[in-house]
Amino acid sequence: MDIIGNILYDTIYHSAPIILCVIGGIFAYKANVLNIALEGMMLIGAFVSTLTAFMTQNIALGVLLAVLAALAFGVVFSLMGVTFKGNVIIIGLAINLLASAIAKFVLVRMNTSNITLSFMNVADLKLHIPVVENIPLVGSILSDHPLITYISFLGIFFMWVLMYKTRFGIYVRVVGENEDAAKSIGLKTDFYKYAAILIGAVCCGLAGANLSTERLGLFTNDMTAGRGFIAIAAIYCGQGSPTLSAIYAVVFGLARALSVNLSIYAGPAAGLFDVIPYVIMVCVLTVVSVLKHKNNKVRGFKNE
Amino acid sequence: MSIIKTIDLTKKFGDFTANDRINISVEKQEIKCIVGENGAGKSTLMNMLYGLLRPTSGKILLHEKETVINGPMDAIAHGLGMVHQHFKLVPSLTVYENILLGAELKKSSKSPIIDRKKEIDEVKKLIEKYKFELDPTDKIEDISVGGRQRVEILKMLYRNVDILILDEPTAVLTPQEVDELFVNLKELRAQGKTIIVITHKLREVMELSDSVTVIKQGKVVGNVLTKDTSEEELAQMMVGREVVLTVQNTAENKASEEIAYQVEDVCTINDYGKEVLQNISFCVHKGEILGVAGVEGNGQSELVKVLTGLMKTTKGKVSIYGKDVTDKWPDELRQNGLGIIPEDRYAQGLCGTMSIADNCIAGYHSVPDVCKFGLLDRKNISCKRDRFVKDFDIRVGDINGNVGQLSGGNAQKIIIAREFESNPKLLIACQPTRGVDIGSIEFIHKQILDFRNKGNAVLLISSELSEVMSLSDRIIVMYKGRIIGELSPKEVSRSEIGLLMAGIQNNKAKGAFI
Amino acid sequence: GSNTSVSSGVASTPAKSDKKIAIVCDAAGQNDNGYNQAAVNGAKEAAEKFGIQYKVVEPTNGVPAALETLADDGYNVIFSLEYDFDALIKGVGGAKPIAESYPDTTFVVFNDNPNVTSSGDVKYKNVISVMFDVHEASFLAGSLSVLVNENAKTLFADGYKFKDPASGGRAIGFIGGTNSNGITVFSYGYIQGINYMAKELGVKYDYYAKYDAGFTDSALGSTVAGTYYDKGANIVYGVAGGVGEGITSKAKEVGRLAIQVDANKDNQQPGYVLTSVLKNTNVPVVTICTALVENKLSSMENLQSYSLSSGATGITDLSEISKHIASTDAAKAKWDEIKAKIAQIESKIGSEIKVVNAQAGEKFDASACPNVNIK
Amino acid sequence: MKRMDFGKRLVNSVLPVLLAFVIGGIVILMIGENPLDTYGILLGKSLFTVKGFLNTLHYASPLILTGLAIAVTFKANIFNMGVEGQLLLGAFFSGIVGTSLPASLNPAAAQLLCLAVGVICGVVFALVPAILKAYCHVNEMVVTLMLNYAMIKVLEFLATGVFRDYSSGYVCTPIIKENAMFPRFGNSKLTMFFFIAILVFIVMYVVMNKSKLGYEITAIGKNPEFAEATGMKVHKKIMIMMIISGALSGLAGAGYMMSEQFKYTLSFSGNPGLGWDGMLIALLGGHSPVGILVAAIFYSALKTGADHINLYSTVPKEIVSVIQGLIILFLAVKFVDEHTNIREKLFRKKTGKPETAISEEA
Ligand SMILES: Nc1ncnc2c1ncn2[C@@H]1O[C@H](COP(=O)(O)OP(=O)(O)OP(=O)(O)O)[C@@H](O)[C@H]1O
Ligand SMILES: Nc1ncnc2c1ncn2[C@@H]1O[C@H](COP(=O)(O)OP(=O)(O)OP(=O)(O)O)[C@@H](O)[C@H]1O
Ligand SMILES: [Mg+2]
Ligand SMILES: [Mg+2]
């Protein structure tokens, strides 16, 4: 029972930053811009939030600046990709590299290998949800997460509304699906692409702050460890639907939680447990794709 | 009083002048037709009126006042709406969402949430007012092409425009749907709207319009009242010489009994699992042209894809001269003597960003005279290209340039040259003259007839009814993925085929199912 | 720039010397707050003392390339912190061993003694191997862990959330970066230390370990530590670079303790780091530099072992954690008692107590530690 | 026309590099150092001394191969991001074979065998995403990215388990036998491996520019529907391209193992890894083999130069990573290509998005 509680709590823990990247990334996906810079934006968010908190002892300011830093990267991405029409895959890769290089460069200049926030205790950042907290099992799973973790889950609903119930969401989808149609009703298509990318940036900034400052109180180099790419896989699996894609993010979180919690019992094979999340993602992607193409009689790959 | 007037309107794309000092004038409450060959500059002109393109020079007068139109929204604000040649609809959204796109109704002025119910009601009212046939909650991807066009028109009417521009509205409609559209348009004119219709179908011009403007190579070459002119005169103005409007299949039908191409019971499904081809069976004899008629979206595309190896069947058999070629790949089909003129030349026939020479060998790039030991023989390829260019009178600016720089007709001629020069025994020609000017149409039609006359078989698929009627020896009509009838072009009238295309079987169609 | 003194530097003291030394860092880099940084600090200290020049290198194209370039440039002593000895000692790709090609340069390698022939003799006079008896230091940490764990209630004031040893709190965790001798040497000594104390107290301990946590993903370190704390561990020992920061962060979060490694990182999360197992690379660096300026290098032993008594290894003086011992008399008394006990154990190590040295190729026998239940 | 194109390509490759250097220079200035000196050190020793240049060529060898491996798929718009994983797998098992060979085996045979094992491993691993893409339409980019992470973990598991060198203090496989090592020429690090890479480069040059396959790859990249309709069997070509890509990656890994590393370690391919470097090189070289050759050598000079920065200046070598990132960023944008860009856009309007082409011109 205890272990199940732990696995579920860890699932939420590991899912949160990925969910944030996912629900941010889906807008760019829907706007037909492949944003593989999620990883870099998250990393710079993680870095700036911790750095700021370290220097000012102010976590809120750290989160704010993390979002701004990610936004700055988002602006660079949009500028190069949308305005100058560069290849977005290359730009994404470049941003990922740059984020990592900048963080390393600054750490070297600061003469340290990581930034530790010793002035605070991450336990104090956890929110105890009044009534829920006391329900057995459920309480231990749903309570005691930091604010951004809750934001990430609430964000799924928010993004769903934004995507399907507001003008903005419709326009983003129209821009992605038929740019000519968007132009013909006078939409500034570039504006919606920018907006879609920048929403992703904000979410990635938050995800980074969640990962570093809020949960660990520290930043180490390359600490995002591929989570942004996992988010992209989740977006693809869920085909850009906020709920479905978020579910895939949770699946990954669950796989991670399982691998961490079960490796204690795995003996020498424990090292292989870390492979599980990635393999699960590939399997899920394959199943989704096979189902999607099960009726496909048309040869070729023009739509991919 | 003229409601729209242009003065010396000019548009240049780089060095290329698409519109050259155009002067036209449209009166209130008239239907104005603008005709011209492909690439004459008709769409360019309309796009300037609609604010999608900025004129290089010249003026636009609306209600006799000079107006600068800064984009589509501005045009609509000035009471000017346009239905594009290529519909600007979003397939995954519903009818009502598309109509209200950009003008969504919200729960209240402050709420960011869209009010779905109010939107549907509003669109229902609109549909009733103009007596269109549409369900507001259908998704665009599920409705017919005619329906999509009605959505486009409603989109404009909802925005209260009083000038409506339609760019080639009839290209994709059945004769009956065309008639319906014309009724609708005349009704709108009666309600006080002004309508500009772009087309190059002269028959429709005569039937619909009050006045006609002819554009050729970006210049106005004629401005006449419809009642004062004839189809022949308009054609001459468009091309600049006398043309045979349709090459007639005058030769006696020399079709032999030998079956060249046999399609039996072929079925296939689309991505959603819906059966889009149902038990298609027909055969083409040697020395025969079999025409396939039908409104677009009734399975012809899928049929062509299946027959040219781009799509697999779920059932059925296809054979060329008795050899089973069911579900064979395009290269294997070509090896079996099939020549293919594809439906969309820039998607399946040519690669616009590759050179002319590279396009000349596409599909035949494995044959020994261009490819030895896996390496391409560039010299032979260039020779081949030069031969094609000479023999088929392909006009190229830069012989080393890309195909994308060629005009539509000349690009099509590359495909024609490539496929005919490989000596096929059977030709599948799909929309062979789509987007090609009248002069080239003449040429292509003659090529096809010559090919048939040499004793080969041709399957001709075209949405251009007159093309099918004038070339074919036999016609089959497709409706909703089935063959709904077979007829002889000499024995039936245009409108009879039209009825069949709309799914209404009459008794002249012998043996509705073959 | 402000960091010139880090990357290289010349001493400001009058004692000028024309000697040059270089430090070739391992993958963690010169700012790892630990192993590399200590060596750099040693070089800095030597530079100030003797006026020699020093250079710190973080190689991108591999250690051998850096060794060659530095040797070419006439550095007298090159300290190589990475485990990468083949090119130096054996020679690869038909090339001569670097040690042989540059007989005038002294190469110093750490944590291993590759400089021996098959018969066990010294192979190259100009290669010095430096070994730290971290297994013994880890042993101390193990014993300390048990002592603290058993008395946690008494020792620490409120704010900590220890699991009562009597009801499931007899567990300890270990997180290593990779499954190698360089890591297991810490773990085995630790287990033996735990076993030693547990046996004395007549209790049994569960031991949870992960040896492949890598050195970067601190979030992973945090969650793995989390599962160990959940299993009842009150102390988790991390030998995994940046992952270790995740462990201390988790320790603070759950109100328990962590043990750090390499440098003194007790004040990383003050009050939540019980101690650090030291590997003070600065000590051998300074020692060898001293020999260099005194021209005694050639007479130095080719294998330099730093034992607990050298000060190069051991555990910290516990001054940081002492600040967090409850101010009750009982706590103070207990704490003094524990410290005395540790000092007593330390004196026995090497003589009465033998600790397995995995780095020297010794095998660890789990059955010899009956009081530790390795999970 | 052709000359113009070449000029444009050159400007499009050189301008981003210059721009990145300028920005990097500003950063160096800001930390109070002299950018010109730094760049002099960065490139001087690695390009303008004989030994340095030969070493640069040595380190360029795997990069030429990974660059080609990336280009051959990227050119067809197939995104094999798994080059890194394929390289590691190839390296790992060529290393394992290299250690388990009898020491008496003829060196040529031993080396050939190791290379072959590397190639086979690369191919086998590349086949997974290839099959998924070709037969199940699974997005190859996401799959290869995921499999990279998985492969790194698996190899770590193997290297710490069955294939571990227990005598070593850290995680690595045993060093390969002498006969499996490529001997060096003279006192530089240059080995046979460079010439193998050059040989592969020549073959790939012919394949990409002169062969039917190259023609098909170009066509698939430019218009997959056209490629399919003209009988190029895109799924088969995807398999072939991925096999080539995997083989080149595996070869790169094996060669790097046999000429530089001699054993598998957890940091075998460095950071960010030879596979990722290959991506930058393919982009820098504009997917053309000659471009890749030049880019690989330039990039290798940067990498060796980073060591020299470390040695001869006080600028943190991380500046090189920053410059690399900037180069890629600027490379993404075609600086002097507006004309062709617009033409491409026009063209895309005609072919792209099948669902929007509801009505066609008649
Ligand atoms: N954006 C553009 N850039 C360059 N040339 C263009 C552009 N748009 C149109 N053209 C060229 O301008 C000419 C006129 O094109 P336009 O679309 O107006 O022709 P059209 O008369 O509408 O033809 P169709 O009957 O095929 O619709 C063509 O030669 C076309 O290639
Ligand atoms: N995108 C383009 N870029 C450059 N030149 C173009 C482009 N499109 C068309 N042209 C040039 O404009 C001219 C007219 O092209 P267009 O396609 O309009 O011809 P057209 O009148 O339709 O001819 P056809 O009847 O053969 O289709 C061609 O000679 C072509 O070289
Ligand atoms: Mg037009
Ligand atoms: Mg045309």
Short mmCIF file of N, CA and C in Angstrom, two decimals, chain A residues 231-285:
data_model
loop_
_atom_site.label_atom_id
_atom_site.label_comp_id
_atom_site.label_asym_id
_atom_site.label_seq_id
_atom_site.Cartn_x
_atom_site.Cartn_y
_atom_site.Cartn_z
N ALA A 231 8.51 15.48 -23.50
CA ALA A 231 7.29 16.27 -23.70
C ALA A 231 6.91 16.28 -25.17
N ILE A 232 7.89 16.42 -26.04
CA ILE A 232 7.58 16.42 -27.47
C ILE A 232 6.97 15.08 -27.88
N ALA A 233 7.56 14.01 -27.36
CA ALA A 233 7.01 12.69 -27.67
C ALA A 233 5.56 12.61 -27.19
N ALA A 234 5.30 13.14 -25.99
CA ALA A 234 3.94 13.10 -25.45
C ALA A 234 2.99 13.91 -26.33
N ILE A 235 3.46 15.07 -26.81
CA ILE A 235 2.62 15.89 -27.67
C ILE A 235 2.28 15.13 -28.95
N TYR A 236 3.28 14.49 -29.51
CA TYR A 236 3.03 13.71 -30.72
C TYR A 236 2.05 12.58 -30.46
N CYS A 237 2.26 11.87 -29.34
CA CYS A 237 1.37 10.76 -29.04
C CYS A 237 -0.06 11.26 -28.90
N GLY A 238 -0.22 12.38 -28.23
CA GLY A 238 -1.56 12.91 -28.00
C GLY A 238 -2.04 13.81 -29.11
N GLN A 239 -1.29 13.92 -30.16
CA GLN A 239 -1.64 14.74 -31.32
C GLN A 239 -2.10 16.15 -30.94
N GLY A 240 -1.47 16.69 -29.94
CA GLY A 240 -1.71 18.09 -29.62
C GLY A 240 -2.96 18.33 -28.79
N SER A 241 -3.68 17.28 -28.42
CA SER A 241 -4.83 17.51 -27.54
C SER A 241 -4.31 17.73 -26.12
N PRO A 242 -4.78 18.80 -25.45
CA PRO A 242 -4.22 19.09 -24.12
C PRO A 242 -4.40 17.92 -23.16
N THR A 243 -5.58 17.34 -23.16
CA THR A 243 -5.83 16.27 -22.19
C THR A 243 -5.05 15.01 -22.55
N LEU A 244 -5.18 14.61 -23.81
CA LEU A 244 -4.54 13.37 -24.22
C LEU A 244 -3.01 13.46 -24.07
N SER A 245 -2.46 14.57 -24.53
CA SER A 245 -1.00 14.72 -24.45
C SER A 245 -0.56 14.73 -22.99
N ALA A 246 -1.34 15.39 -22.13
CA ALA A 246 -0.98 15.43 -20.72
C ALA A 246 -1.03 14.03 -20.14
N ILE A 247 -1.98 13.23 -20.61
CA ILE A 247 -2.06 11.85 -20.11
C ILE A 247 -0.78 11.11 -20.45
N TYR A 248 -0.27 11.33 -21.66
CA TYR A 248 0.98 10.67 -22.02
C TYR A 248 2.13 11.16 -21.14
N ALA A 249 2.09 12.44 -20.79
CA ALA A 249 3.10 12.95 -19.87
C ALA A 249 3.02 12.22 -18.54
N VAL A 250 1.79 11.97 -18.09
CA VAL A 250 1.61 11.25 -16.83
C VAL A 250 2.10 9.81 -16.97
N VAL A 251 1.83 9.22 -18.13
CA VAL A 251 2.32 7.86 -18.37
C VAL A 251 3.83 7.82 -18.20
N PHE A 252 4.48 8.83 -18.74
CA PHE A 252 5.93 8.87 -18.59
C PHE A 252 6.31 9.05 -17.13
N GLY A 253 5.59 9.94 -16.45
CA GLY A 253 5.86 10.15 -15.03
C GLY A 253 5.70 8.85 -14.25
N LEU A 254 4.67 8.11 -14.62
CA LEU A 254 4.41 6.84 -13.94
C LEU A 254 5.56 5.87 -14.21
N ALA A 255 5.99 5.82 -15.47
CA ALA A 255 7.08 4.91 -15.82
C ALA A 255 8.32 5.26 -15.01
N ARG A 256 8.59 6.58 -14.89
CA ARG A 256 9.74 7.02 -14.10
C ARG A 256 9.59 6.62 -12.63
N ALA A 257 8.37 6.86 -12.11
CA ALA A 257 8.13 6.56 -10.71
C ALA A 257 8.31 5.07 -10.46
N LEU A 258 7.79 4.28 -11.40
CA LEU A 258 7.94 2.83 -11.26
C LEU A 258 9.41 2.45 -11.27
N SER A 259 10.15 3.05 -12.20
CA SER A 259 11.55 2.65 -12.31
C SER A 259 12.32 3.03 -11.06
N VAL A 260 12.00 4.18 -10.47
CA VAL A 260 12.72 4.58 -9.25
C VAL A 260 12.31 3.71 -8.07
N ASN A 261 10.99 3.50 -7.94
CA ASN A 261 10.51 2.80 -6.75
C ASN A 261 10.74 1.30 -6.81
N LEU A 262 10.73 0.74 -8.01
CA LEU A 262 10.87 -0.70 -8.10
C LEU A 262 12.32 -1.14 -8.19
N SER A 263 13.20 -0.18 -8.56
CA SER A 263 14.59 -0.60 -8.76
C SER A 263 15.18 -1.14 -7.47
N ILE A 264 14.61 -0.75 -6.32
CA ILE A 264 15.09 -1.28 -5.04
C ILE A 264 14.97 -2.79 -5.02
N TYR A 265 13.94 -3.30 -5.70
CA TYR A 265 13.71 -4.74 -5.66
C TYR A 265 14.33 -5.47 -6.83
N ALA A 266 15.02 -4.73 -7.71
CA ALA A 266 15.41 -5.33 -8.97
C ALA A 266 16.78 -5.96 -8.95
N GLY A 267 17.51 -5.71 -7.92
CA GLY A 267 18.85 -6.28 -7.86
C GLY A 267 19.73 -5.72 -8.96
N PRO A 268 20.58 -6.57 -9.55
CA PRO A 268 21.55 -6.06 -10.53
C PRO A 268 20.90 -5.48 -11.77
N ALA A 269 19.66 -5.87 -12.08
CA ALA A 269 19.02 -5.37 -13.30
C ALA A 269 18.50 -3.95 -13.12
N ALA A 270 18.66 -3.39 -11.93
CA ALA A 270 18.08 -2.08 -11.65
C ALA A 270 18.51 -1.04 -12.67
N GLY A 271 19.74 -1.19 -13.17
CA GLY A 271 20.25 -0.22 -14.13
C GLY A 271 19.40 -0.16 -15.37
N LEU A 272 18.75 -1.26 -15.67
CA LEU A 272 17.94 -1.28 -16.89
C LEU A 272 16.59 -0.60 -16.69
N PHE A 273 16.21 -0.39 -15.43
CA PHE A 273 14.90 0.20 -15.18
C PHE A 273 14.76 1.58 -15.79
N ASP A 274 15.88 2.29 -15.86
CA ASP A 274 15.81 3.64 -16.41
C ASP A 274 15.45 3.64 -17.89
N VAL A 275 15.59 2.47 -18.51
CA VAL A 275 15.25 2.37 -19.93
C VAL A 275 13.74 2.36 -20.11
N ILE A 276 13.04 1.89 -19.08
CA ILE A 276 11.59 1.67 -19.19
C ILE A 276 10.83 2.88 -19.74
N PRO A 277 11.02 4.06 -19.14
CA PRO A 277 10.21 5.19 -19.63
C PRO A 277 10.37 5.43 -21.12
N TYR A 278 11.59 5.35 -21.61
CA TYR A 278 11.82 5.64 -23.02
C TYR A 278 11.20 4.57 -23.90
N VAL A 279 11.38 3.33 -23.47
CA VAL A 279 10.82 2.24 -24.27
C VAL A 279 9.30 2.33 -24.27
N ILE A 280 8.74 2.66 -23.11
CA ILE A 280 7.28 2.79 -23.06
C ILE A 280 6.81 3.86 -24.04
N MET A 281 7.53 4.98 -24.05
CA MET A 281 7.13 6.05 -24.96
C MET A 281 7.16 5.57 -26.41
N VAL A 282 8.21 4.86 -26.77
CA VAL A 282 8.31 4.38 -28.16
C VAL A 282 7.16 3.42 -28.46
N CYS A 283 6.86 2.54 -27.51
CA CYS A 283 5.77 1.58 -27.73
C CYS A 283 4.45 2.31 -27.89
N VAL A 284 4.21 3.27 -26.98
CA VAL A 284 2.95 4.01 -27.07
C VAL A 284 2.85 4.72 -28.40
N LEU A 285 3.94 5.35 -28.78
CA LEU A 285 3.94 6.09 -30.04
C LEU A 285 3.64 5.14 -31.20
#
